[in-house]
CSV table of C-alpha atoms and ligand atoms in Angstrom, one decimal:
chain,number,residue,atom,x,y,z
A,1,MET,CA,0.0,0.0,0.0
A,2,THR,CA,1.4,3.4,-1.0
A,3,PRO,CA,1.8,5.7,2.0
A,4,ILE,CA,0.1,9.0,2.2
A,5,LEU,CA,1.8,11.3,-0.3
A,6,LYS,CA,2.7,14.9,0.7
A,7,VAL,CA,1.6,17.5,-1.8
A,8,ALA,CA,2.8,21.1,-2.3
A,9,ILE,CA,0.1,23.0,-4.3
A,10,VAL,CA,1.9,25.8,-6.1
A,11,GLY,CA,-0.7,28.4,-7.2
A,12,VAL,CA,-4.0,28.4,-5.4
A,13,GLY,CA,-6.4,29.6,-8.1
A,14,ILE,CA,-7.5,26.3,-9.7
A,15,GLY,CA,-5.2,24.8,-7.0
A,16,ASP,CA,-8.1,25.4,-4.6
A,17,SER,CA,-10.1,22.8,-6.6
A,18,HIS,CA,-7.2,20.4,-6.6
A,19,ALA,CA,-7.1,20.9,-2.8
A,20,THR,CA,-10.8,19.9,-2.6
A,21,ALA,CA,-9.9,16.6,-4.4
A,22,PHE,CA,-7.0,15.9,-2.1
A,23,GLU,CA,-9.2,16.5,0.9
A,24,ARG,CA,-11.6,13.9,-0.5
A,25,LEU,CA,-8.6,11.6,-0.9
A,26,ARG,CA,-7.2,12.3,2.6
A,27,ASP,CA,-6.3,8.6,3.1
A,28,ARG,CA,-3.9,9.0,0.1
A,29,PHE,CA,-2.7,12.6,0.0
A,30,ALA,CA,-1.9,15.3,2.6
A,31,VAL,CA,-1.4,18.9,1.4
A,32,THR,CA,1.6,20.0,3.5
A,33,LEU,CA,2.6,23.2,1.6
A,34,LEU,CA,0.8,26.0,-0.2
A,35,CYS,CA,2.7,28.3,-2.4
A,36,ASP,CA,1.3,31.5,-3.8
A,37,ALA,CA,2.5,35.1,-4.3
A,38,ASP,CA,-0.9,36.2,-3.1
A,39,GLN,CA,-0.5,35.3,0.6
A,40,ALA,CA,-4.1,36.2,1.5
A,41,ARG,CA,-5.3,33.7,-1.0
A,42,ALA,CA,-3.1,31.0,0.4
A,43,GLU,CA,-4.0,31.8,4.0
A,44,LYS,CA,-7.7,31.4,3.1
A,45,LEU,CA,-7.2,28.0,1.6
A,46,ALA,CA,-4.9,26.9,4.5
A,47,ALA,CA,-7.7,27.9,6.9
A,48,ARG,CA,-10.2,25.9,5.0
A,49,ILE,CA,-8.0,22.8,5.1
A,50,ALA,CA,-7.4,23.2,8.8
A,51,ALA,CA,-11.1,23.8,9.5
A,52,GLN,CA,-11.7,20.2,8.3
A,53,GLY,CA,-9.5,18.8,11.0
A,54,LEU,CA,-6.5,18.3,8.6
A,55,PRO,CA,-3.1,19.6,9.5
A,56,ARG,CA,-2.7,23.3,8.4
A,57,PRO,CA,-0.2,23.5,5.4
A,58,ARG,CA,2.8,25.7,5.6
A,59,ILE,CA,2.7,28.7,3.3
A,60,VAL,CA,5.5,30.2,1.1
A,61,ALA,CA,5.3,33.0,-1.5
A,62,ASP,CA,7.6,31.9,-4.3
A,63,TYR,CA,7.6,28.7,-6.3
A,64,ARG,CA,11.4,28.9,-6.3
A,65,ASP,CA,11.4,28.7,-2.4
A,66,ALA,CA,13.5,25.7,-1.2
A,67,ALA,CA,10.5,24.5,0.9
A,68,VAL,CA,8.7,23.5,-2.4
A,69,THR,CA,11.2,20.8,-3.0
A,70,GLY,CA,11.9,20.1,0.7
A,71,PRO,CA,11.5,16.9,2.7
A,72,ASP,CA,7.8,17.7,3.5
A,73,VAL,CA,6.9,17.2,-0.1
A,74,ASP,CA,6.6,14.2,-2.4
A,75,ILE,CA,4.5,15.8,-5.2
A,76,VAL,CA,4.6,19.3,-6.5
A,77,ASP,CA,1.3,20.2,-8.0
A,78,VAL,CA,1.9,23.1,-10.5
A,79,CYS,CA,-1.2,25.3,-10.8
A,80,LEU,CA,0.7,28.5,-11.8
A,81,PRO,CA,0.0,30.6,-14.8
A,82,PRO,CA,1.0,28.8,-18.0
A,83,TRP,CA,4.3,30.6,-18.7
A,84,LEU,CA,5.7,29.3,-15.3
A,85,HIS,CA,4.8,25.6,-15.8
A,86,TYR,CA,8.0,24.6,-17.4
A,87,ASP,CA,10.4,26.3,-14.9
A,88,ALA,CA,8.3,25.1,-11.9
A,89,THR,CA,8.2,21.5,-13.3
A,90,CYS,CA,11.9,21.4,-14.0
A,91,ARG,CA,12.8,22.7,-10.5
A,92,ALA,CA,10.5,20.1,-8.9
A,93,ILE,CA,12.0,17.3,-11.0
A,94,ALA,CA,15.5,18.5,-10.1
A,95,GLY,CA,14.5,18.3,-6.4
A,96,GLY,CA,13.5,14.6,-7.0
A,97,LYS,CA,9.7,15.3,-6.7
A,98,HIS,CA,6.9,13.8,-8.7
A,99,VAL,CA,4.9,16.5,-10.6
A,100,ILE,CA,1.2,17.1,-11.4
A,101,CYS,CA,1.0,20.0,-13.8
A,102,GLU,CA,-2.0,21.9,-15.1
A,103,LYS,CA,-2.6,22.5,-18.8
A,104,PRO,CA,-0.8,23.6,-21.0
A,105,LEU,CA,2.1,21.6,-19.7
A,106,ALA,CA,4.8,23.8,-21.3
A,107,ALA,CA,5.4,26.3,-24.1
A,108,SER,CA,6.8,24.0,-26.7
A,109,LEU,CA,7.4,20.4,-27.7
A,110,ALA,CA,11.1,21.0,-27.1
A,111,GLU,CA,10.3,21.9,-23.4
A,112,VAL,CA,8.2,18.7,-23.0
A,113,ASP,CA,11.0,16.6,-24.4
A,114,GLU,CA,13.4,18.2,-22.0
A,115,ILE,CA,11.0,17.5,-19.1
A,116,ALA,CA,10.7,13.9,-20.2
A,117,GLN,CA,14.5,13.5,-20.2
A,118,LEU,CA,14.9,15.1,-16.8
A,119,ALA,CA,12.1,13.0,-15.3
A,120,LYS,CA,13.8,9.9,-16.7
A,121,VAL,CA,17.1,10.8,-15.2
A,122,ARG,CA,15.6,11.5,-11.7
A,123,SER,CA,13.2,8.6,-11.9
A,124,VAL,CA,10.2,10.7,-11.1
A,125,THR,CA,6.7,10.8,-12.7
A,126,VAL,CA,5.2,13.9,-14.3
A,127,MET,CA,1.4,13.8,-14.8
A,128,PRO,CA,-0.3,16.4,-16.9
A,129,VAL,CA,-3.9,17.3,-15.8
A,130,PHE,CA,-6.7,16.4,-18.1
A,131,GLN,CA,-9.5,15.8,-15.7
A,132,TYR,CA,-12.2,15.9,-18.5
A,133,ARG,CA,-11.0,12.4,-19.4
A,134,PHE,CA,-12.5,11.0,-16.2
A,135,GLY,CA,-16.3,11.7,-16.5
A,136,ASN,CA,-18.7,8.8,-16.5
A,137,GLY,CA,-20.2,9.9,-19.9
A,138,LEU,CA,-16.8,9.8,-21.6
A,139,VAL,CA,-15.9,6.5,-20.1
A,140,LYS,CA,-19.1,5.0,-21.5
A,141,ALA,CA,-18.4,6.4,-25.0
A,142,LYS,CA,-14.9,5.0,-24.8
A,143,HIS,CA,-16.2,1.6,-23.8
A,144,LEU,CA,-18.7,1.6,-26.7
A,145,MET,CA,-15.8,2.4,-29.1
A,146,ALA,CA,-13.3,-0.1,-27.6
A,147,SER,CA,-15.9,-2.9,-27.5
A,148,GLY,CA,-16.6,-2.4,-31.2
A,149,VAL,CA,-20.3,-1.7,-30.7
A,150,ALA,CA,-20.0,1.9,-32.0
A,151,GLY,CA,-18.4,0.9,-35.3
A,152,LYS,CA,-16.3,3.2,-37.3
A,153,VAL,CA,-16.4,6.9,-36.7
A,154,PHE,CA,-17.7,9.1,-39.5
A,155,LEU,CA,-17.5,12.6,-38.1
A,156,THR,CA,-17.2,14.4,-34.8
A,157,SER,CA,-18.4,17.9,-34.2
A,158,ILE,CA,-17.0,19.8,-31.2
A,159,GLU,CA,-18.2,23.1,-29.6
A,160,THR,CA,-16.5,25.1,-26.9
A,161,HIS,CA,-18.9,28.1,-26.7
A,162,TRP,CA,-17.9,29.9,-23.5
A,163,SER,CA,-18.1,33.5,-22.3
A,164,ARG,CA,-15.3,35.7,-21.0
A,165,LYS,CA,-15.7,39.4,-20.3
A,166,ALA,CA,-13.4,42.2,-19.3
A,167,ASP,CA,-13.2,41.1,-15.6
A,168,TYR,CA,-11.6,37.8,-16.6
A,169,TYR,CA,-8.7,39.7,-18.1
A,170,THR,CA,-8.0,41.8,-15.0
A,171,VAL,CA,-5.7,38.9,-14.1
A,172,LYS,CA,-2.7,40.1,-15.9
A,173,TRP,CA,-1.3,36.9,-17.3
A,174,ARG,CA,-4.5,36.2,-19.3
A,175,GLY,CA,-4.9,37.4,-22.8
A,176,GLN,CA,-1.2,37.8,-23.4
A,177,LYS,CA,0.8,35.5,-25.6
A,178,ALA,CA,3.9,35.6,-23.5
A,179,THR,CA,2.2,34.5,-20.3
A,180,GLU,CA,-1.0,32.6,-21.3
A,181,LEU,CA,0.9,31.0,-24.3
A,182,GLY,CA,-2.2,31.2,-26.5
A,183,GLY,CA,-5.9,31.9,-26.3
A,184,ILE,CA,-9.0,29.8,-26.7
A,185,LEU,CA,-7.0,26.9,-28.3
A,186,ALA,CA,-4.4,26.7,-25.6
A,187,SER,CA,-6.5,27.5,-22.6
A,188,HIS,CA,-10.1,26.5,-23.2
A,189,ALA,CA,-10.7,24.2,-26.2
A,190,ILE,CA,-7.6,22.2,-25.2
A,191,HIS,CA,-9.9,20.0,-23.0
A,192,VAL,CA,-12.4,19.0,-25.7
A,193,HIS,CA,-9.6,18.5,-28.2
A,194,ASP,CA,-8.0,16.1,-25.7
A,195,MET,CA,-11.3,14.4,-25.3
A,196,LEU,CA,-11.4,14.0,-29.1
A,197,THR,CA,-8.0,12.3,-29.2
A,198,CYS,CA,-8.8,10.2,-26.2
A,199,LEU,CA,-11.9,8.9,-27.9
A,200,VAL,CA,-11.2,8.9,-31.6
A,201,GLY,CA,-7.4,8.6,-31.6
A,202,GLU,CA,-4.5,10.3,-33.3
A,203,VAL,CA,-4.8,13.3,-35.6
A,204,ARG,CA,-3.2,13.1,-39.0
A,205,ALA,CA,-3.6,16.7,-40.2
A,206,VAL,CA,-5.3,20.0,-39.3
A,207,ASN,CA,-6.5,23.2,-40.9
A,208,ALA,CA,-7.4,26.1,-38.6
A,209,MET,CA,-8.5,29.8,-38.4
A,210,THR,CA,-8.2,32.0,-35.4
A,211,THR,CA,-9.3,35.6,-34.7
A,212,VAL,CA,-9.7,38.1,-31.9
A,213,ARG,CA,-13.3,39.4,-31.8
A,214,VAL,CA,-14.7,39.3,-28.3
A,215,ASN,CA,-12.3,41.2,-26.1
A,216,PRO,CA,-9.5,43.6,-26.8
A,217,ILE,CA,-6.7,41.1,-26.1
A,218,GLU,CA,-3.6,39.7,-27.8
A,219,THR,CA,-4.6,36.0,-27.8
A,220,GLU,CA,-7.3,34.5,-30.1
A,221,ASP,CA,-10.7,34.2,-28.6
A,222,CYS,CA,-12.5,32.6,-31.6
A,223,ALA,CA,-11.2,29.6,-33.6
A,224,GLY,CA,-12.4,27.1,-36.1
A,225,ALA,CA,-10.5,23.9,-36.8
A,226,LEU,CA,-10.7,20.9,-39.1
A,227,PHE,CA,-9.1,17.6,-38.1
A,228,GLU,CA,-8.3,14.7,-40.3
A,229,MET,CA,-8.2,11.8,-37.9
A,230,ALA,CA,-5.8,8.8,-38.4
A,231,ASP,CA,-8.8,6.5,-38.7
A,232,GLY,CA,-10.0,8.5,-41.7
A,233,SER,CA,-12.8,10.3,-40.0
A,234,ILE,CA,-13.2,14.1,-39.8
A,235,ALA,CA,-13.7,16.3,-36.8
A,236,VAL,CA,-14.9,19.9,-36.9
A,237,SER,CA,-14.3,22.2,-33.9
A,238,SER,CA,-15.7,25.7,-33.2
A,239,ALA,CA,-14.6,27.7,-30.2
A,240,THR,CA,-15.6,31.1,-29.0
A,241,LEU,CA,-15.4,33.1,-25.8
A,242,GLY,CA,-18.3,35.2,-27.0
A,243,SER,CA,-21.3,32.9,-26.5
A,244,VAL,CA,-24.2,34.2,-24.4
A,245,ASP,CA,-24.9,30.8,-22.8
A,246,GLU,CA,-21.9,28.5,-22.1
A,247,ILE,CA,-21.7,24.9,-23.5
A,248,SER,CA,-19.1,22.4,-24.4
A,249,ARG,CA,-20.2,19.5,-26.6
A,250,LEU,CA,-18.9,16.6,-28.6
A,251,ARG,CA,-21.2,14.9,-31.1
A,252,ILE,CA,-19.6,11.7,-32.5
A,253,CYS,CA,-21.4,10.1,-35.4
A,254,CYS,CA,-20.4,6.5,-35.7
A,255,GLU,CA,-21.6,3.6,-37.8
A,256,ARG,CA,-24.0,2.1,-35.3
A,257,VAL,CA,-24.5,5.0,-32.8
A,258,THR,CA,-24.4,8.8,-32.5
A,259,MET,CA,-22.9,9.8,-29.2
A,260,VAL,CA,-23.8,13.2,-27.8
A,261,SER,CA,-22.0,14.6,-24.7
A,262,SER,CA,-23.7,16.5,-21.9
A,263,LEU,CA,-23.5,20.3,-22.3
A,264,GLY,CA,-21.9,21.4,-19.0
A,265,PRO,CA,-19.3,23.9,-20.2
A,266,TYR,CA,-16.7,22.5,-17.7
A,267,THR,CA,-18.0,19.0,-17.4
A,268,PRO,CA,-19.0,17.7,-20.9
A,269,ASP,CA,-17.3,14.4,-19.9
A,270,ARG,CA,-19.9,13.7,-17.3
A,271,ASP,CA,-23.4,12.1,-17.5
A,272,PRO,CA,-25.8,12.4,-19.1
A,273,TRP,CA,-24.6,11.5,-22.6
A,274,ALA,CA,-27.1,10.4,-25.3
A,275,PHE,CA,-26.2,7.2,-27.2
A,276,ILE,CA,-28.6,7.1,-30.1
A,277,PRO,CA,-28.7,3.8,-32.1
A,278,ARG,CA,-28.6,4.1,-35.9
A,279,MET,CA,-30.8,1.0,-36.2
A,280,PRO,CA,-33.6,0.2,-33.6
A,281,ASP,CA,-32.2,-3.3,-33.3
A,282,ASP,CA,-28.9,-2.0,-31.9
A,283,LYS,CA,-30.6,-0.3,-28.9
A,284,ALA,CA,-30.5,-3.5,-26.7
A,285,VAL,CA,-26.8,-4.2,-27.6
A,286,ILE,CA,-25.8,-0.6,-26.7
A,287,GLU,CA,-27.7,-0.7,-23.5
A,288,THR,CA,-26.2,-4.0,-22.5
A,289,GLU,CA,-22.7,-2.6,-23.1
A,290,LEU,CA,-23.4,0.6,-21.2
A,291,ALA,CA,-24.7,-1.4,-18.2
A,292,ARG,CA,-21.2,-3.0,-18.0
A,293,VAL,CA,-19.7,0.5,-17.1
A,294,PRO,CA,-20.0,1.2,-13.4
A,295,ALA,CA,-20.4,4.8,-12.3
A,296,ALA,CA,-17.3,6.0,-10.6
A,297,GLU,CA,-15.8,9.1,-9.1
A,298,GLU,CA,-15.0,11.7,-11.7
A,299,GLY,CA,-12.7,14.7,-12.5
A,300,TYR,CA,-9.7,15.6,-10.3
A,301,VAL,CA,-10.7,13.1,-7.7
A,302,LEU,CA,-10.5,10.1,-10.0
A,303,GLN,CA,-7.4,11.4,-11.9
A,304,PHE,CA,-5.5,11.9,-8.6
A,305,ALA,CA,-6.7,8.6,-7.1
A,306,GLN,CA,-5.5,6.7,-10.1
A,307,PHE,CA,-2.2,8.7,-9.9
A,308,HIS,CA,-1.7,7.5,-6.4
A,309,ALA,CA,-2.4,3.9,-7.4
A,310,SER,CA,0.0,4.1,-10.4
A,311,LEU,CA,2.8,5.4,-8.2
A,312,GLY,CA,2.3,2.5,-5.8
A,313,GLU,CA,2.2,-0.1,-8.5
A,314,GLY,CA,5.1,1.4,-10.5
A,315,ARG,CA,3.0,1.9,-13.7
A,316,ASP,CA,2.2,4.8,-16.0
A,317,PRO,CA,0.0,7.5,-14.5
A,318,PRO,CA,-3.6,7.8,-15.8
A,319,VAL,CA,-2.5,10.8,-18.0
A,320,THR,CA,1.0,10.4,-19.3
A,321,LEU,CA,3.6,12.8,-20.5
A,322,ALA,CA,3.0,11.4,-24.0
A,323,ASP,CA,-0.6,12.5,-23.6
A,324,GLY,CA,0.4,16.0,-22.6
A,325,ARG,CA,2.9,16.1,-25.5
A,326,ARG,CA,0.2,15.0,-28.0
A,327,SER,CA,-2.0,17.8,-26.8
A,328,LEU,CA,0.9,20.3,-27.4
A,329,GLU,CA,1.7,18.8,-30.7
A,330,LEU,CA,-1.9,19.4,-31.8
A,331,LEU,CA,-1.7,23.0,-30.5
A,332,SER,CA,1.6,23.6,-32.4
A,333,ALA,CA,-0.1,22.2,-35.6
A,334,LEU,CA,-3.3,24.3,-35.1
A,335,TYR,CA,-1.4,27.6,-34.5
A,336,HIS,CA,0.9,26.9,-37.5
A,337,ALA,CA,-2.1,26.1,-39.7
A,338,ALA,CA,-3.9,29.3,-38.6
A,339,ARG,CA,-0.8,31.4,-39.2
A,340,THR,CA,0.1,30.0,-42.6
A,341,GLY,CA,-3.4,29.1,-43.9
A,342,GLN,CA,-1.9,25.8,-44.9
A,343,LYS,CA,-2.9,22.2,-43.9
A,344,VAL,CA,-0.4,20.9,-41.3
A,345,ILE,CA,0.5,17.2,-41.3
A,346,LEU,CA,1.4,15.6,-38.0
A,347,PRO,CA,3.7,14.5,-36.4
A,348,ILE,CA,5.6,17.7,-35.7
A,349,GLY,CA,9.3,16.9,-35.9
A,350,ALA,CA,12.2,18.6,-34.2
A,351,ASP,CA,12.9,20.5,-37.5
A,352,HIS,CA,9.4,22.0,-37.6
A,353,PRO,CA,9.2,25.8,-37.1
A,354,THR,CA,6.9,25.3,-34.1
A,355,TYR,CA,9.0,22.7,-32.3
A,356,ARG,CA,10.6,25.4,-30.1
A,357,GLY,CA,7.3,27.2,-29.6
A,358,TRP,CA,4.0,27.8,-31.4
A,359,LEU,CA,4.2,31.5,-30.6
A,360,ALA,CA,7.9,32.1,-31.3
A,361,GLN,CA,7.9,32.3,-35.1
B,1,LIG,N1,-7.9,22.0,-15.8
B,1,LIG,C1,-8.8,23.0,-15.7
B,1,LIG,O1,-10.0,22.8,-15.9
B,1,LIG,C2,-8.3,24.4,-15.4
B,1,LIG,C3,-9.2,25.4,-15.0
B,1,LIG,C4,-8.6,26.6,-14.7
B,1,LIG,C5,-7.3,26.9,-14.8
B,1,LIG,N2,-6.5,25.9,-15.3
B,1,LIG,C6,-5.0,26.2,-15.5
B,1,LIG,O2,-4.4,26.4,-14.2
B,1,LIG,C7,-3.4,27.4,-14.3
B,1,LIG,C8,-3.7,28.5,-13.3
B,1,LIG,O3,-4.9,29.1,-13.7
B,1,LIG,P1,-5.8,29.9,-12.6
B,1,LIG,O4,-7.1,30.2,-13.3
B,1,LIG,O5,-5.9,29.1,-11.4
B,1,LIG,O6,-4.9,31.2,-12.4
B,1,LIG,P2,-4.9,32.2,-11.2
B,1,LIG,O7,-4.3,33.5,-11.7
B,1,LIG,O8,-6.3,32.3,-10.6
B,1,LIG,O9,-4.0,31.5,-10.1
B,1,LIG,C9,-2.6,31.4,-10.3
B,1,LIG,C10,-2.0,31.7,-8.9
B,1,LIG,O10,-0.6,31.6,-9.1
B,1,LIG,C11,0.0,32.6,-8.3
B,1,LIG,N3,1.4,33.0,-8.8
B,1,LIG,C12,1.7,33.6,-9.9
B,1,LIG,N4,3.0,33.7,-10.0
B,1,LIG,C13,3.6,33.1,-8.9
B,1,LIG,C14,4.9,32.9,-8.4
B,1,LIG,N5,5.9,33.3,-9.1
B,1,LIG,N6,5.1,32.2,-7.3
B,1,LIG,C15,4.0,31.8,-6.6
B,1,LIG,N7,2.7,32.0,-6.9
B,1,LIG,C16,2.5,32.7,-8.1
B,1,LIG,C17,-0.9,33.8,-8.4
B,1,LIG,O11,-0.8,34.7,-7.2
B,1,LIG,C18,-2.3,33.1,-8.4
B,1,LIG,O12,-2.9,33.0,-7.2
B,1,LIG,C19,-3.4,27.8,-15.8
B,1,LIG,O13,-2.4,27.1,-16.4
B,1,LIG,C20,-4.7,27.4,-16.3
B,1,LIG,O14,-4.7,27.2,-17.7
B,1,LIG,C21,-6.9,24.7,-15.6
């Protein structure tokens, strides 16, 4: 049995939600350190943790503080603004710590390859966060595809229609290429595009368009993308931060079933999904298969629980560095396609103009 692992949460914005998941998993994780430049924010979270009868975490202000990689920490959970992910991750690895890192993992494929090399040398595990992979709806869809019941995929349509107004951009790192590392593709649609690859598989080529239309920012807030999937199917994605109501949706049209996700903007992976049989006779087969998938915990709780188990059993984490890399490879291709107006074929090699950064061309 793996012991309780001690976690330093670095950045307590979304880190607050990570803390909630660790609290639920208190038999497996203990948050021993909070790190945030905003001390009041960290104090508030520390007080909440203590109010539940859990030990109050120590607080430090800078992610470069030696305490972050000190003996009281087994895992550094990087929830900083995107431009700091790479540095914070490398420091944690150098200190011999496992890493959980929010999306996007780094600013380039070159950085991810470096992280992978460092992690190998120090024998530590780096797990990117993609909690949208863990919803019961998505797990059912994955099961129907893996069991062969869904049949071949024809076309997937994807919507990330969210709303962001001026108040969202009062946080300085948002809306700027150097600090957010991109706009709606890098920060928001990244989840549903990861769901696409998780369900339908590798992407062979992309076309894309991006524009800034909703807020006066530097990073794109509307995007359209076409994906040629390795299985031969097509996916079409539309993403905007200027929708009145907020939805996320995947609609996967397959040979024997059309699978439609729930619409929760931040939980499209969760129930209820609709599984609509193409032929009435398939209804019973689909229902039988769906009944084989037990409902489980979802989101961060399930991702972190599986991470704990994977460390104990010495196997790959539930989201691997290769998964995080694939997501950034797709981003690199999408931004290059949008910039050049050309179709971009994957994989992106070390000689590709975006290998050292999709923004730095
Ligand atoms: N997986 C998801 O669904 C999800 C949701 C929201 C955000 N995110 C990701 O999480 C990351 C953080 O986003 P957020 O919305 O929580 O941002 P945020 O600005 O609300 O929080 C980041 C925190 O980092 C702190 N910080 C900044 N620089 C620091 C430094 N040098 N040392 C210590 N602390 C520092 C800030 O004070 C702030 O409290 C981003 O990469 C974002 O894309 C993921």
